[in-house]
Short mmCIF file of C-alpha atoms in Angstrom, two decimals:
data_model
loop_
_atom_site.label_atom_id
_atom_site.label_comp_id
_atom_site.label_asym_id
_atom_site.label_seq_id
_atom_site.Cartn_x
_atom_site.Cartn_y
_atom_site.Cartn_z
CA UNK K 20 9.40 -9.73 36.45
CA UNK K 21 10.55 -12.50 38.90
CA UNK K 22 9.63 -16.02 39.32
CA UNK K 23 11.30 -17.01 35.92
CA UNK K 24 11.11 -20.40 34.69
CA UNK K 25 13.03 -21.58 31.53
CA UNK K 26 11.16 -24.40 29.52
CA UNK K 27 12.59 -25.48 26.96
CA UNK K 28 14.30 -21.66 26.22
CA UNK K 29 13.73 -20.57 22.57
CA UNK K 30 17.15 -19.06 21.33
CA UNK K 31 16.26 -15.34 19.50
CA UNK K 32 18.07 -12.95 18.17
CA UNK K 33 19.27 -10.32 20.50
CA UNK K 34 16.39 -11.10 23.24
CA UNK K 35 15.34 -14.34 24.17
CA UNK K 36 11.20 -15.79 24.29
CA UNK K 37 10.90 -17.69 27.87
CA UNK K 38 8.18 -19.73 29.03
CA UNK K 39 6.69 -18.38 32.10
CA UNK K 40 5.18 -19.84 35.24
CA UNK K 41 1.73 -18.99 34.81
CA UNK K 42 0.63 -19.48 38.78
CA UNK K 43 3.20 -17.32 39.74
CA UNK K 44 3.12 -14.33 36.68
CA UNK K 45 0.39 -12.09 35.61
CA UNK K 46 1.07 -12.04 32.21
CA UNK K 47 -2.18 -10.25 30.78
CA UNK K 48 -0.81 -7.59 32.91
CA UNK K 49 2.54 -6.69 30.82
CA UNK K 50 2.62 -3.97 28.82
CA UNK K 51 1.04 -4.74 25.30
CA UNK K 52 3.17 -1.91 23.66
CA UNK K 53 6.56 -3.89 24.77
CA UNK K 54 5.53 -7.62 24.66
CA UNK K 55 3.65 -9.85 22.99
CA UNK K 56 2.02 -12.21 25.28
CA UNK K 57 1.19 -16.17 24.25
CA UNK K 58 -0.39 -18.51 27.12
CA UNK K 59 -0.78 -22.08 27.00
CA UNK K 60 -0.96 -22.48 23.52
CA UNK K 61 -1.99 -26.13 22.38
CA UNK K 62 -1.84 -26.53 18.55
CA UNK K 63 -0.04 -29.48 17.12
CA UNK K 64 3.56 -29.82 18.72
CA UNK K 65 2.89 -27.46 21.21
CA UNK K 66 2.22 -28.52 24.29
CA UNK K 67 0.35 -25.50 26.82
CA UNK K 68 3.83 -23.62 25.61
CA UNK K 69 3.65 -19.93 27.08
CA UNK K 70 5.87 -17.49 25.85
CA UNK K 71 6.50 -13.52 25.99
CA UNK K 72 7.96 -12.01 22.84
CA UNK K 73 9.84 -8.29 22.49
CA UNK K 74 7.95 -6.37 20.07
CA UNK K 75 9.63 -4.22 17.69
CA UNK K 76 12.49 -6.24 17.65
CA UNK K 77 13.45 -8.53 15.22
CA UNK K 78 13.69 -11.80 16.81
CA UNK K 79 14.46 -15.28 15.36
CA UNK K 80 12.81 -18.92 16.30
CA UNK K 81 15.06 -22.05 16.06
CA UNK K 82 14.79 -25.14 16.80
CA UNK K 83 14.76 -28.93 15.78
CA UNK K 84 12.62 -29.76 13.49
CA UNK K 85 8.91 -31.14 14.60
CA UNK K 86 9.48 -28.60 17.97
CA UNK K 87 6.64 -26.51 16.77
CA UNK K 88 8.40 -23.39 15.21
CA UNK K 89 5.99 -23.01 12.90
CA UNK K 90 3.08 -24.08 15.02
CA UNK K 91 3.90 -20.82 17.23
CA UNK K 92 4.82 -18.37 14.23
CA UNK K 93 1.88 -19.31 11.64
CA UNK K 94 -0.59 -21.34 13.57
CA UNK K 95 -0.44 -19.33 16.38
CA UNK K 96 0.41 -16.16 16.13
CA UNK K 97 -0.41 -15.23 12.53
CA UNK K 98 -3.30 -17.15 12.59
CA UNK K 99 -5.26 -15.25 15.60
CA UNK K 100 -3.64 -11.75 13.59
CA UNK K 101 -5.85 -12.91 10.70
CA UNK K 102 -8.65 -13.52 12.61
CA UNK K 103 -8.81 -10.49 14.38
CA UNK K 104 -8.41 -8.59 11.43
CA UNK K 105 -11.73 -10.37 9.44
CA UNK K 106 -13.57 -9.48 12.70
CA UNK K 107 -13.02 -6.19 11.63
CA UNK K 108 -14.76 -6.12 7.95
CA UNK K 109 -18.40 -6.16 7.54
CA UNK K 110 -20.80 -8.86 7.59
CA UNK K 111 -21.20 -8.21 4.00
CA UNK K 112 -17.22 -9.01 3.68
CA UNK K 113 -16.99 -11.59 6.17
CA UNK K 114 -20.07 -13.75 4.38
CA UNK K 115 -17.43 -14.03 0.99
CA UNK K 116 -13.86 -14.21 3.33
CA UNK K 117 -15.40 -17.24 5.24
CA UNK K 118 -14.46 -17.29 9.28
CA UNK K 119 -11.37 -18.58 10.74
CA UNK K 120 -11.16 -20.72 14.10
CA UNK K 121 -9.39 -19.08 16.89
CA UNK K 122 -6.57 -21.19 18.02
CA UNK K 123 -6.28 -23.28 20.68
CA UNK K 124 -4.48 -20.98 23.04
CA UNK K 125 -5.54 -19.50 26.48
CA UNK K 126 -4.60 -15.74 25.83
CA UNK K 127 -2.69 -13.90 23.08
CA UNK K 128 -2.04 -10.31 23.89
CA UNK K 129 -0.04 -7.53 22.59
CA UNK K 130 -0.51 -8.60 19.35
CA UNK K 131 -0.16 -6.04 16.48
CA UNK K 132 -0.45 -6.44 12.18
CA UNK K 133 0.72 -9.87 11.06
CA UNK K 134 1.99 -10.10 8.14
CA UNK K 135 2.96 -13.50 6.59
CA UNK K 136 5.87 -14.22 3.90
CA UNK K 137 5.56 -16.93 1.51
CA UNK K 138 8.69 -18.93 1.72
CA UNK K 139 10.87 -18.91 -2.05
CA UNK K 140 13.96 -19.90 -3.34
CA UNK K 141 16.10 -16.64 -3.94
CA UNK K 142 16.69 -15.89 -7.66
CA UNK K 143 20.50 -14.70 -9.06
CA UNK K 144 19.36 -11.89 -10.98
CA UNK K 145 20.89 -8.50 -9.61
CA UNK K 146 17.61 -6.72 -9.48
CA UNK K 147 16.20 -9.61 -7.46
CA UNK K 148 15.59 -8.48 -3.61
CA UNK K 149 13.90 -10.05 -0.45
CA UNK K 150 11.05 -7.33 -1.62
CA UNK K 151 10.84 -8.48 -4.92
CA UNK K 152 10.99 -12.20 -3.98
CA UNK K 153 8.14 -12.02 -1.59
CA UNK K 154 6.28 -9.61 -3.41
CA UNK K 155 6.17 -6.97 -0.13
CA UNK K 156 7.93 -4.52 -2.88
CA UNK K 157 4.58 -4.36 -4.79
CA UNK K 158 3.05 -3.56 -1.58
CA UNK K 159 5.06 -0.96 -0.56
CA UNK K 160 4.84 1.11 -3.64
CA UNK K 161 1.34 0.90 -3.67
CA UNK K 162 1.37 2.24 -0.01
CA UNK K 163 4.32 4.79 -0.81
CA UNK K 164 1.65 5.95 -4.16
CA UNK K 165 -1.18 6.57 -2.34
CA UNK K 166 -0.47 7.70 1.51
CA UNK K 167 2.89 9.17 1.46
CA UNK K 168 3.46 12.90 1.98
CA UNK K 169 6.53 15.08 -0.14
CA UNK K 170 8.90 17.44 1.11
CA UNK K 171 11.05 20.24 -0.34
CA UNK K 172 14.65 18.74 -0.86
CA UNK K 173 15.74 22.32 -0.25
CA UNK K 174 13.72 23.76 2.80
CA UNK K 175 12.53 20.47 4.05
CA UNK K 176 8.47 21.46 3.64
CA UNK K 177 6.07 19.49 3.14
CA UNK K 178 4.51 19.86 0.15
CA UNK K 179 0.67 20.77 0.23
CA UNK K 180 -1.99 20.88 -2.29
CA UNK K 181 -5.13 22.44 -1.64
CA UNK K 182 -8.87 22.52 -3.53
CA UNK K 183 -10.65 25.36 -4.58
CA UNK K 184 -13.21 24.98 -1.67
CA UNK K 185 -10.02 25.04 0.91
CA UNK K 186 -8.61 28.33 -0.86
CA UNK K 187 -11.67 30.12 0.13
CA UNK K 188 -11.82 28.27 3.75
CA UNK K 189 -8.16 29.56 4.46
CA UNK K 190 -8.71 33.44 3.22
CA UNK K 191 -11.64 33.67 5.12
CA UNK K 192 -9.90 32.57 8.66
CA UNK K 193 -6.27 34.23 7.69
CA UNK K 194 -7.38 37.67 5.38
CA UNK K 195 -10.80 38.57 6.88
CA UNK K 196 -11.58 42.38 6.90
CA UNK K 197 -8.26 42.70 5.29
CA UNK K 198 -7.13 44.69 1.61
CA UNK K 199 -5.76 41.50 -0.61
CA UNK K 200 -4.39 41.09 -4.10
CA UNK K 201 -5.20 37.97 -5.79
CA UNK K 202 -2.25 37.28 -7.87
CA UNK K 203 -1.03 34.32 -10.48
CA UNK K 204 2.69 33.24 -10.49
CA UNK K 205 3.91 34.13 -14.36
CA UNK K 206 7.60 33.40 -14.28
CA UNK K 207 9.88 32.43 -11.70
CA UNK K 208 13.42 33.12 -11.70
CA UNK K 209 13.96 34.39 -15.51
CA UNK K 210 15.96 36.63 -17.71
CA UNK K 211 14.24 38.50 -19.76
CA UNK K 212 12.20 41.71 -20.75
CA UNK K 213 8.99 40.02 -21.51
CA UNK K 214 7.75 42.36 -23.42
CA UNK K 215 5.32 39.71 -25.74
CA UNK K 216 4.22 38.23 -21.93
CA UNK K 217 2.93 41.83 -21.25
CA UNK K 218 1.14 42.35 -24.33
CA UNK K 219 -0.60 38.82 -24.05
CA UNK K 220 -2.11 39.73 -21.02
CA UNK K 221 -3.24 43.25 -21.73
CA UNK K 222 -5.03 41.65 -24.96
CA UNK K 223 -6.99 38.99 -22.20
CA UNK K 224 -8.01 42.29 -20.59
CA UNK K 225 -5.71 42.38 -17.78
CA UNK K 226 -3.96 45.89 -16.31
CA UNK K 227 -1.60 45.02 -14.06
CA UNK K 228 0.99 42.89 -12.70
CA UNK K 229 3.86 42.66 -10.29
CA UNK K 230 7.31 42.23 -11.44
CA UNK K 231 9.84 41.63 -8.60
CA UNK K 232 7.76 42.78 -5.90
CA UNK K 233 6.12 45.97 -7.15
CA UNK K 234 3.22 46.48 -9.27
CA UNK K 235 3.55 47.79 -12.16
CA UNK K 236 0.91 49.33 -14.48
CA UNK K 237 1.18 46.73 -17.71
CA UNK K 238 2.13 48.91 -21.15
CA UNK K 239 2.80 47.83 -24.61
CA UNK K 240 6.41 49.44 -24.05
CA UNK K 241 6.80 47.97 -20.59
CA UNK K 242 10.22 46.23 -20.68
CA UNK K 243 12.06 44.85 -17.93
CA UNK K 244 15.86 44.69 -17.53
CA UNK K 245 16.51 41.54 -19.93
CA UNK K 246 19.56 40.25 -18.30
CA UNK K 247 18.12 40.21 -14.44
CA UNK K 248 16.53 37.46 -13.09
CA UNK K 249 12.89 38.15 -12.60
CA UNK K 250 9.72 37.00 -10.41
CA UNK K 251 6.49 38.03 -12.62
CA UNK K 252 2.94 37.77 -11.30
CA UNK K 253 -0.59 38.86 -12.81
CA UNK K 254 -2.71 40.82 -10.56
CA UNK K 255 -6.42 39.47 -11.42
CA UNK K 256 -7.84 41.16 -8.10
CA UNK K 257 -7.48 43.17 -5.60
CA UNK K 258 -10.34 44.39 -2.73
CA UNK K 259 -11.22 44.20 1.21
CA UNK K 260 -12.02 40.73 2.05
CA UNK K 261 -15.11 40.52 4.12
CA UNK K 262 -18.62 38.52 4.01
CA UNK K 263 -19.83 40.67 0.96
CA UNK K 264 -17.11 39.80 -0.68
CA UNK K 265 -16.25 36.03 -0.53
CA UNK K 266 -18.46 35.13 -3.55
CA UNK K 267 -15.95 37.90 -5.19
CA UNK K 268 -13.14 36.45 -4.14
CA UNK K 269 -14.77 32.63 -5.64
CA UNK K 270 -15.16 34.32 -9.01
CA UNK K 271 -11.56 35.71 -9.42
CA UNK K 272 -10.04 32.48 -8.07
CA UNK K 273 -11.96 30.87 -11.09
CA UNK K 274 -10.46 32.85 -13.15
CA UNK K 275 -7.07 32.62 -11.75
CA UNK K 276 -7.24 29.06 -12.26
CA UNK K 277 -8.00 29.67 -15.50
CA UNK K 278 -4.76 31.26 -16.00
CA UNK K 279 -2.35 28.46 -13.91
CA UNK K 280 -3.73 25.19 -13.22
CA UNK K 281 -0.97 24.85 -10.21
CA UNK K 282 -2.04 27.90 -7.65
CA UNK K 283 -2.43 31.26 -7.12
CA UNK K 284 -1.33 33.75 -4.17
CA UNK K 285 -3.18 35.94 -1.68
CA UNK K 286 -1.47 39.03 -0.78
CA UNK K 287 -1.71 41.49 1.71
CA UNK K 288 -1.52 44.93 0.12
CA UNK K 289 -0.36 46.48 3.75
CA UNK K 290 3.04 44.16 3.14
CA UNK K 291 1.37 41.84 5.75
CA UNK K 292 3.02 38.37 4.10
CA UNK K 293 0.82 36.37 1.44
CA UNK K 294 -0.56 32.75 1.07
CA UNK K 295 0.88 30.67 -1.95
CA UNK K 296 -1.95 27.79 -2.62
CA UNK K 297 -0.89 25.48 -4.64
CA UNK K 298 -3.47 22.65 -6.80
CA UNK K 299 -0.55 20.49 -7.10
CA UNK K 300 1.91 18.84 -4.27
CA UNK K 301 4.48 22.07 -3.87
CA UNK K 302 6.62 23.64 -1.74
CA UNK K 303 5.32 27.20 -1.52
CA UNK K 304 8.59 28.73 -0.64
CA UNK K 305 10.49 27.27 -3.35
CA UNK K 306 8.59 26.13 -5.78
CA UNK K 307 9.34 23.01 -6.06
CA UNK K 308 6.70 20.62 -7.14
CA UNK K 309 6.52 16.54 -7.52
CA UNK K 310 4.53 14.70 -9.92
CA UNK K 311 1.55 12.87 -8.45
CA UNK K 312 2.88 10.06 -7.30
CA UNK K 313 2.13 6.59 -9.06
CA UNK K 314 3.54 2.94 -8.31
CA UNK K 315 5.90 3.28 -11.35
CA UNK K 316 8.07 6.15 -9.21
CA UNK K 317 9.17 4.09 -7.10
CA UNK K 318 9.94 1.11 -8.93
CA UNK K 319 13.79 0.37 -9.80
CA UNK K 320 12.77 -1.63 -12.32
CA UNK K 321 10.91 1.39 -14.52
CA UNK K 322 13.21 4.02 -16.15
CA UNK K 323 10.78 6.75 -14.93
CA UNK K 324 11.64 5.60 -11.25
CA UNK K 325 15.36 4.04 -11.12
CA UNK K 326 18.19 6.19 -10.63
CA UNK K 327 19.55 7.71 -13.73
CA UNK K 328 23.07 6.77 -11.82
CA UNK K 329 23.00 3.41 -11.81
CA UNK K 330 19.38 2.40 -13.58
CA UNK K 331 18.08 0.07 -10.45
CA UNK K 332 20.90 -2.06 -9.77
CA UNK K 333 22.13 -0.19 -6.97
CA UNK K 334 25.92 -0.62 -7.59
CA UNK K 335 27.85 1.53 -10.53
CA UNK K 336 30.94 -0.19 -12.50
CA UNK K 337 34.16 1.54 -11.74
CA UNK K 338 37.75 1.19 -13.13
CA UNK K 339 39.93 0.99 -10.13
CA UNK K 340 43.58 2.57 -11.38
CA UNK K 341 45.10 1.27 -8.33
CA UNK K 342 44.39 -2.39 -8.90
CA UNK K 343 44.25 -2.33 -12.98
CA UNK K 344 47.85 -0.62 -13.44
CA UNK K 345 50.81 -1.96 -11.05
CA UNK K 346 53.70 0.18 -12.73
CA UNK K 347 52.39 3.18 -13.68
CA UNK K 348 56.40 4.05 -15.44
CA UNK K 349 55.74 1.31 -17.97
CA UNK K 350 54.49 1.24 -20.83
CA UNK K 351 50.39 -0.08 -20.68
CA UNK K 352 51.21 -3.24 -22.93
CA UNK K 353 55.07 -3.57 -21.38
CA UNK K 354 54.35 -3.99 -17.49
CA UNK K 355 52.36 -1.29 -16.35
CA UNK K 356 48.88 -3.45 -16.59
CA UNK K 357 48.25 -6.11 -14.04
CA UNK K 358 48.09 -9.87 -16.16
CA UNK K 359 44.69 -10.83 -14.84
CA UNK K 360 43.75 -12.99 -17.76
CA UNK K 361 43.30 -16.36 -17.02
CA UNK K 362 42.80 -17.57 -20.78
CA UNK K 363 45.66 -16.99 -23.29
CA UNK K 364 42.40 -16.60 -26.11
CA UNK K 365 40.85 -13.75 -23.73
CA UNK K 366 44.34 -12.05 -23.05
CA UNK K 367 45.12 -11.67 -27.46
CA UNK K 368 41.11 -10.57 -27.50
CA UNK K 369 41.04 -7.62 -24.87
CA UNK K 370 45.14 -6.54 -26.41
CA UNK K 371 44.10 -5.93 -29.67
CA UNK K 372 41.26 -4.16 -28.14
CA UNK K 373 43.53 -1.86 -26.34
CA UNK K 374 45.57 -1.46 -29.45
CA UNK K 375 42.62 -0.84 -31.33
CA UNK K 376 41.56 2.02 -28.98
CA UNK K 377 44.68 3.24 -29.05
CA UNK K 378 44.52 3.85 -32.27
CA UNK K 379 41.25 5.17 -32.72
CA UNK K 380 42.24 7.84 -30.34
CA UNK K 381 45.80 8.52 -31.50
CA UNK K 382 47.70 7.23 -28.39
CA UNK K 383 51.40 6.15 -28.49
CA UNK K 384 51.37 3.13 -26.17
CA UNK K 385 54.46 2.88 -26.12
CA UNK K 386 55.27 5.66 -23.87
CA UNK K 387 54.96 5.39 -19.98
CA UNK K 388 51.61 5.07 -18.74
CA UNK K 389 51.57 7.96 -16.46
CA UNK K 390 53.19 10.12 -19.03
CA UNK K 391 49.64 9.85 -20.97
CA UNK K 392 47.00 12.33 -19.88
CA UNK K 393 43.74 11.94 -17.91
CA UNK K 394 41.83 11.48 -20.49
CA UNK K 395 44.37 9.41 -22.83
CA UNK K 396 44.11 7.26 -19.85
CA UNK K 397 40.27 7.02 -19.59
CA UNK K 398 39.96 5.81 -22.78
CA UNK K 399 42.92 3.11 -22.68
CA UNK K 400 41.25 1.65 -19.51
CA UNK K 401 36.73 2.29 -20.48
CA UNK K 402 37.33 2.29 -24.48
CA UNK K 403 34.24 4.84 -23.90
CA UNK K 404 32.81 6.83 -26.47
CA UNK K 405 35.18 4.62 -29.15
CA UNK K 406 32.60 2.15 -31.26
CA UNK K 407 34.73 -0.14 -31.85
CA UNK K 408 34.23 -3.99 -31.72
CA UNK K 409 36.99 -6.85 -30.27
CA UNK K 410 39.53 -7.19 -33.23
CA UNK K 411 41.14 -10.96 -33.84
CA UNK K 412 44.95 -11.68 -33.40
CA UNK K 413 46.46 -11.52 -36.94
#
């Protein structure tokens, strides 16, 4: 890009926004994917300013105060972002929304989503964040809730879902003119003999079902090895899949269904592989399965979505050994402790407390502190599990 010419340079962060000599550059010919493009824009302080922008960058406008930083980022900018998007909606939409004037600017181009942040003073709670402030958090759990895809922690898989309707559409382009089982997951990964599982299904009318791989013949003696892991499925059906038979096929998955609301499995009887469909988001291979996902799951602030670790605050007290206890051959109340307290009141409180722990769990404080044990220690230093309550100084 040549022919450069600095006017009034706008500092940024990591790249720089330069005004440009219009005669000489053809800016609507830059690449809208790298730049966006302003051109002789004239609202309030600006002055038929021109500027080219990085995109996906973050960059930063500065500048004294009246020199039209806001001008460019809101009235500019944002402003003809907006408008382009209510062009978009219907008439029907647009008649409620109102229209918006385009500003006064020769060309804007390369211009993606705007999004605008309401400007707020920051809060001092610990769960407050730039999210929360602006309220983009709420946003972005309503996006996560309703278009973002699972995977398998395990095998990395996405985890698919599929309706009754795509079942069918599947078997017919994968298992035409082939022998299938239809077969419903019963346990997964179990010790047992499941004897009473057996019966159950033999009383519903069923005959068999395949336990680790082979089918079995269902009995009211069949017992399986009660202290090996097993993989149980019921057989509901089994037959060549071809035209004739799809509405077949329909009828057992209805009743398959019936028997596990979160999928079923097409097998080939030849050993060919099989299909696990699952109802619910799932990782065939695994198993594993996710809730659906609602706005609460992936809020900090809920218990159902915080981390059980540190319950949304992000950061997990510690007692650091290395900075509490300076001489570890002392005794805890004779040296070995570091005299952090700043108030003479605090320093009798949080002694007797020690004392009071100590007691409660039987230490001798008196002997060196790294004679104690691990978990003689613990306790000395988190008082945890102890209910006890600060005793006063006699």
């Amino acid at each position: 890009m040549q022919n450069q010419k600095e006017c009034g340079e706008v500092q940024a962060l990591g790249c720089k926004m330069v005004a440009w000599e219009e005669e000489t550059t053809d800016l609507e010919n830059l690449d809208p994917e790298k730049y966006l493009v302003v051109e002789n824009a004239r609202v309030h302080n600006l002055k038929g300013v021109t500027v080219v922008i990085p995109r996906n960058a973050l960059t930063v406008v500065t500048g004294l105060s009246g020199s039209g930083k806001s001008s460019l980022a809101f009235d500019v900018i944002y402003a003809e972002g907006q408008r382009r998007y209510l062009e978009t909606l219907s008439s029907f939409a647009r008649q409620y929304l109102g229209t918006l004037e385009r500003p006064d600017v020769e060309y804007i181009g390369g211009l993606g989503p705007v999004i605008a942040i309401e400007q707020r003073t920051t809060g001092r709670n610990a769960r407050s964040t730039m999210g929360t402030i602006t309220e983009i958090y709420d946003f972005i759990r309503l996006l996560y809730a309703r278009v973002s895809t699972g995977y398998s922690p395990t095998t990395g898989r996405a985890l698919e879902s599929y309706s009754k309707q795509q079942i069918l559409d599947v078997s017919r382009k994968e298992f035409m003119g082939e022998k299938i089982a239809l077969l419903v997951p019963q346990v997964r990964g179990r010790k047992g003999h499941f004897g009473p599982l057996f019966s159950t299904l033999m009383k519903r009318g069923y005959i068999y079902a395949r336990a680790d791989g082979e089918v079995l013949e269902m009995t009211k003696d069949l017992r399986l090895s009660r202290y090996v892991a097993h993989d149980i499925d019921l057989l509901v059906d089994r037959f060549v899949l071809d035209e004739g038979t799809m509405g077949r096929l329909a009828k057992s998955l209805d009743a398959a269904l019936n028997r596990n609301e979160d999928g079923v499995i097409v097998s080939r009887l030849d050993g060919g592989g099989e299909r696990f469909f699952s109802l619910s988001r799932m990782d065939g291979e695994t198993g594993f399965t996710l809730p659906k996902p609602e706005t609460f799951l992936f809020s900090y602030n809920s218990p159902r979505g915080w981390c059980p670790e540190c319950c949304g605050l992000g950061a997990v007290e510690r007692i650091d050994r290395d900075a509490l206890i300076a001489n570890p051959e002392c005794a805890l109340l004779e040296g070995a402790m570091v005299d952090f307290f700043e108030e003479k009141r605090i320093k009798v409180l949080a002694l007797n407390q020690i004392r009071t722990v100590a007691k409660y769990y039987g230490i001798d404080i008196s002997e060196p502190f790294s004679q104690l044990s691990d978990a003689q220690q613990h306790y000395l230093l988190t008082g945890e599990h102890a209910a006890l309550r600060p005793v006063d100084s006699a």
